[in-house]
Coordinates of C-alpha atoms in Angstrom, one line a residue:
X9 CA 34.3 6.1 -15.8
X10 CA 33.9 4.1 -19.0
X11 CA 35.9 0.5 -19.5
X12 CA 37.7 0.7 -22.8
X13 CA 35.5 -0.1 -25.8
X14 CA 32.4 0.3 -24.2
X15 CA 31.7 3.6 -25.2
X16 CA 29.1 4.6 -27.0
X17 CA 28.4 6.8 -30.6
X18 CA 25.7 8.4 -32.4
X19 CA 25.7 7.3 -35.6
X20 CA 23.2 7.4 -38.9
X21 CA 21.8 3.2 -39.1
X22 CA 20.1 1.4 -41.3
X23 CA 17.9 -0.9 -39.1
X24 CA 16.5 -4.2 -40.6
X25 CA 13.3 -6.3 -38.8
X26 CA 12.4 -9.3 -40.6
X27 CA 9.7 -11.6 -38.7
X28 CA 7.7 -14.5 -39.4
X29 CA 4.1 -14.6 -39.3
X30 CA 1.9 -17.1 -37.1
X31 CA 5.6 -19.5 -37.1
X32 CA 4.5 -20.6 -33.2
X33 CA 1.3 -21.7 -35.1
X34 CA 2.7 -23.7 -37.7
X35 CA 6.0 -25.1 -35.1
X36 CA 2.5 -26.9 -32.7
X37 CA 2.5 -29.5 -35.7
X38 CA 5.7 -30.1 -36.5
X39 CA 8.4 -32.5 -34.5
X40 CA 10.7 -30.1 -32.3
X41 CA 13.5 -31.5 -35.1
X42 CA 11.4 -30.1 -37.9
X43 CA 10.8 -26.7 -36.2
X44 CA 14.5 -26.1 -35.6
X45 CA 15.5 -27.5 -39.5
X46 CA 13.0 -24.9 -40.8
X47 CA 13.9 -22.0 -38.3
X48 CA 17.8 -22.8 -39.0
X49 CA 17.0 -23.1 -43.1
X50 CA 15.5 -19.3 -42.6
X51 CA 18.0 -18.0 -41.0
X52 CA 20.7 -19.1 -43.0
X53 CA 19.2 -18.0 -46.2
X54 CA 18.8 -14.3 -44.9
X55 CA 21.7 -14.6 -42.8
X56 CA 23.9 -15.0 -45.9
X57 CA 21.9 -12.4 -48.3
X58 CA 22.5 -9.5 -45.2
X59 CA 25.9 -10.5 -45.1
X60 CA 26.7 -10.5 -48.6
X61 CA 25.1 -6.9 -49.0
X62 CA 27.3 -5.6 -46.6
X63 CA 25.3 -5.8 -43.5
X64 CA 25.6 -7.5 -40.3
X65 CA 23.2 -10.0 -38.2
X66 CA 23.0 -8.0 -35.2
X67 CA 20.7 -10.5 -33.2
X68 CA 18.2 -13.4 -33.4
X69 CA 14.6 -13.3 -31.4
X70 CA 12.8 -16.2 -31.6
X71 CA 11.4 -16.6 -35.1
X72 CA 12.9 -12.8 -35.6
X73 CA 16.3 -11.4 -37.1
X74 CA 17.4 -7.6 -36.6
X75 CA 20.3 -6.8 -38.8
X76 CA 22.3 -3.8 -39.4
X77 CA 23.2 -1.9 -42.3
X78 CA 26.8 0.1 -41.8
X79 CA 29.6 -1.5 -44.2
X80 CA 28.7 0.9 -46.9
X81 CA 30.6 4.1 -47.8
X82 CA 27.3 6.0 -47.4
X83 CA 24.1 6.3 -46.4
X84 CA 22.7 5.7 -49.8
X85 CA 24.6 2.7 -50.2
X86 CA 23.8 1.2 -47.0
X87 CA 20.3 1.8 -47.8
X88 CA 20.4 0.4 -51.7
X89 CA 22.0 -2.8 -50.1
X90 CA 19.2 -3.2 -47.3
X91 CA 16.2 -2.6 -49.8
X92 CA 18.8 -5.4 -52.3
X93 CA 18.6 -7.8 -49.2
X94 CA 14.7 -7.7 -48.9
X95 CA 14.3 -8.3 -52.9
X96 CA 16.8 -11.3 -52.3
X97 CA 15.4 -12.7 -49.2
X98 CA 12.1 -12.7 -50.3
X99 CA 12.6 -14.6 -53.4
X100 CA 15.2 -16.8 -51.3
X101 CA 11.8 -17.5 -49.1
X102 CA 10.2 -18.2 -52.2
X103 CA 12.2 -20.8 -53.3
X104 CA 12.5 -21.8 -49.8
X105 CA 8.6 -22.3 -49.8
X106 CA 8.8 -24.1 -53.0
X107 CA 11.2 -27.1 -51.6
X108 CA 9.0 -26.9 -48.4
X109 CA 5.9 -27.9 -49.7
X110 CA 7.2 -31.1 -50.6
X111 CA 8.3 -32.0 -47.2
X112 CA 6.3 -30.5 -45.1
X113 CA 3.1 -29.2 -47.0
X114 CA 3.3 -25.7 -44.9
X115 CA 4.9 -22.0 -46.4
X116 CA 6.9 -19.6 -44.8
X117 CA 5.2 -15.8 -44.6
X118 CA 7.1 -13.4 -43.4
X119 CA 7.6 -9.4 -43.3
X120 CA 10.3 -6.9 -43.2
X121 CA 10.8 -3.2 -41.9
X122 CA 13.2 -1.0 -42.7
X123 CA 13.7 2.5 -41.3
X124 CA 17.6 5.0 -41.5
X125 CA 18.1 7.3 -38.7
X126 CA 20.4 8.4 -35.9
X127 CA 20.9 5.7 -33.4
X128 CA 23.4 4.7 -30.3
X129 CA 26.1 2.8 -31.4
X130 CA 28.2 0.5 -28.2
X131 CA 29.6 -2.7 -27.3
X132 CA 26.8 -3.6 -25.0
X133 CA 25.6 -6.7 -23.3
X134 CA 27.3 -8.6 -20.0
X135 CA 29.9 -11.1 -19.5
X136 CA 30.7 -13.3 -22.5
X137 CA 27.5 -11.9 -24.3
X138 CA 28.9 -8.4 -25.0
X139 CA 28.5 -7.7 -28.9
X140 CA 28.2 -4.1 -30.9
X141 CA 24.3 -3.5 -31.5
X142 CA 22.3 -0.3 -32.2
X143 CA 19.5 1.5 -29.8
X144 CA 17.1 4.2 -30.0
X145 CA 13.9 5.1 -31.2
X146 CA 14.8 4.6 -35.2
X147 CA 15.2 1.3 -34.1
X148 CA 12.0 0.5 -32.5
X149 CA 10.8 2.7 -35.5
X150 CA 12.1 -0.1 -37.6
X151 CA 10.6 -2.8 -35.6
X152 CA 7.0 -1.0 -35.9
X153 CA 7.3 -1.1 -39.3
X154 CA 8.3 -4.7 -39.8
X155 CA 4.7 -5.2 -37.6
X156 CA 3.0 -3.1 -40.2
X157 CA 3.0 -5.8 -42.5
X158 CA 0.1 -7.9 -40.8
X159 CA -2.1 -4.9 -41.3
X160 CA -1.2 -3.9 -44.8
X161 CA -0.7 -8.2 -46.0
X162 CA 2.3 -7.2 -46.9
X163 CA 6.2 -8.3 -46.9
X164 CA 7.9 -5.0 -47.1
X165 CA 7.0 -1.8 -44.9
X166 CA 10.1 0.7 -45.8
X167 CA 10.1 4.5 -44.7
X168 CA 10.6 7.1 -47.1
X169 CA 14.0 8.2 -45.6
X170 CA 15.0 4.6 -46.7
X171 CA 13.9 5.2 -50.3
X172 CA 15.1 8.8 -51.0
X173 CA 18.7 7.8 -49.9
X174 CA 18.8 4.4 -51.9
X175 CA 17.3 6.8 -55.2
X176 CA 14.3 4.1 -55.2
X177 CA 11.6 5.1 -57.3
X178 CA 8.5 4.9 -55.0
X179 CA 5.5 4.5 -57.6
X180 CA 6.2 0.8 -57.2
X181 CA 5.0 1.1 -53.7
X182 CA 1.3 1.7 -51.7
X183 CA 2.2 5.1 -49.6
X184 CA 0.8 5.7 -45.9
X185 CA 1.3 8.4 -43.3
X186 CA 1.4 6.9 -39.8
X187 CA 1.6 8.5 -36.4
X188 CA 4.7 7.7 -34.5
X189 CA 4.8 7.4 -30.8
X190 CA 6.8 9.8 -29.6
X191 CA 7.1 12.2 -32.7
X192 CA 5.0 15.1 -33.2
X193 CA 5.5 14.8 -37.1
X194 CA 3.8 11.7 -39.2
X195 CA 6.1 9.0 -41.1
X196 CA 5.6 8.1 -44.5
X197 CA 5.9 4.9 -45.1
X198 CA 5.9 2.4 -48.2
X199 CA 4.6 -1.1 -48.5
X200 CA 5.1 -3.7 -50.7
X201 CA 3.4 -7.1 -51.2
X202 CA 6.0 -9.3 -53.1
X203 CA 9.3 -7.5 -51.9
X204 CA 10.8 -10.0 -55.1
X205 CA 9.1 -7.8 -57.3
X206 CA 11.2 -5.0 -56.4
X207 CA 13.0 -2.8 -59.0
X208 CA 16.3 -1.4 -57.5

C-alpha cells in the first residue's frame, strides 16, 4: 500500500554538489552574525543562478547545497544548463570574494560535482518535511565527485556523461579515470580549476 503521491519513479537526473572548502575553519573567527550573513550571501547567489537555469535547490547541508537538474526538455539541456550554472556560480563567488575582502579579509573556495544518470524519483521525508528529492548511487556518484575537487585543487569535477549530452567540448578540461565503489567499470571524469573559465 502506497499513500497518494508518495510513489516513487526512475528517472534520468542531473545531480549537482557544490561545497565549501575549510568554511568551519574560516566560521571559528568570525561572530555567529557574520557566519550566517556569509553562509546566507552563498546561498542566495547559487540559489538564484540554479533556479534561473531551470533547476531546483533540492536541499541545504550545512555549508553544502545539492540541486537538481529536471526542468529541461532533455537530457542535453538539463545538462547544458547544470554545466551554465557552475560557470555562473563560480564567477558569482568571484565577485562575491571580491566585496568580501573588504569586509572581512577572508575568500570563499568552493567545489562542484556533477554527474547524469538514472536515479529514484519520490515525495519523501516525514511529517511537514516531506519534499520531492532524488536517491541512488548517481547521486552519491555526484557527491564523490564534488569531493574530488580537494584532490585535484579544483572547482569543477564533471563526468563525461555530463559533457557528451551538454555537446561540451572536453579539451578545456584535465581527464581522469576513477574507480567507483560499487561499479565494476571506471568513470571518466573532468576537472576544471576556474569553472568561470568555461566555454559552453
Amino acid at each position: 500500500w502506497t499513500p497518494v503521491g508518495l510513489s516513487g519513479k526512475e528517472k534520468e537526473t542531473v545531480v549537482v554538489f557544490i561545497d565549501l572548502r575549510e568554511f568551519t575553519k574560516l566560521s571559528e573567527k568570525k561572530l555567529p552574525y557574520d557566519v550566517v550573513y556569509i553562509l546566507n550571501k552563498y546561498y542566495s547567489v547559487c540559489g538564484e543562478i540554479i533556479e534561473n537555469n531551470k533547476g531546483r535547490l533540492d536541499k541545504f547541508i550545512g555549508d553544502g547545497i545539492m540541486a537538481i537538474f529536471d526542468g529541461g526538455q532533455s537530457s542535453r539541456e538539463n545538462s547544458k544548463n547544470s554545466i551554465k550554472a557552475a560557470k555562473l556560480i563560480s564567477k558569482a563567488i568571484k565577485d562575491l570574494n571580491n566585496q568580501m575582502k573588504i569586509d572581512f579579509a577572508e575568500e570563499l573556495r568552493f567545489g562542484i560535482g556533477i554527474h547524469i544518470g538514472n536515479t529514484i524519483v519520490g515525495m519523501m521525508g516525514y511529517g511537514e518535511t516531506v519534499t520531492e528529492t532524488v536517491v541512488g548511487d548517481n547521486v552519491n556518484i555526484a557527491s564523490r565527485l564534488e569531493e574530488l575537487n580537494k584532490k585535484f585543487k579544483t572547482e569543477l569535477v564533471v563526468s563525461k556523461d555530463v559533457l557528451e549530452a551538454a555537446k561540451i567540448n572536453t579539451k578545456q578540461f584535465a581527464s581522469e579515470k576513477i574507480k567507483i565503489r560499487g561499479r565494476s567499470s571506471e568513470l571518466e571524469i573532468f576537472s576544471l580549476e576556474n569553472a568561470y573559465n568555461l566555454k559552453i
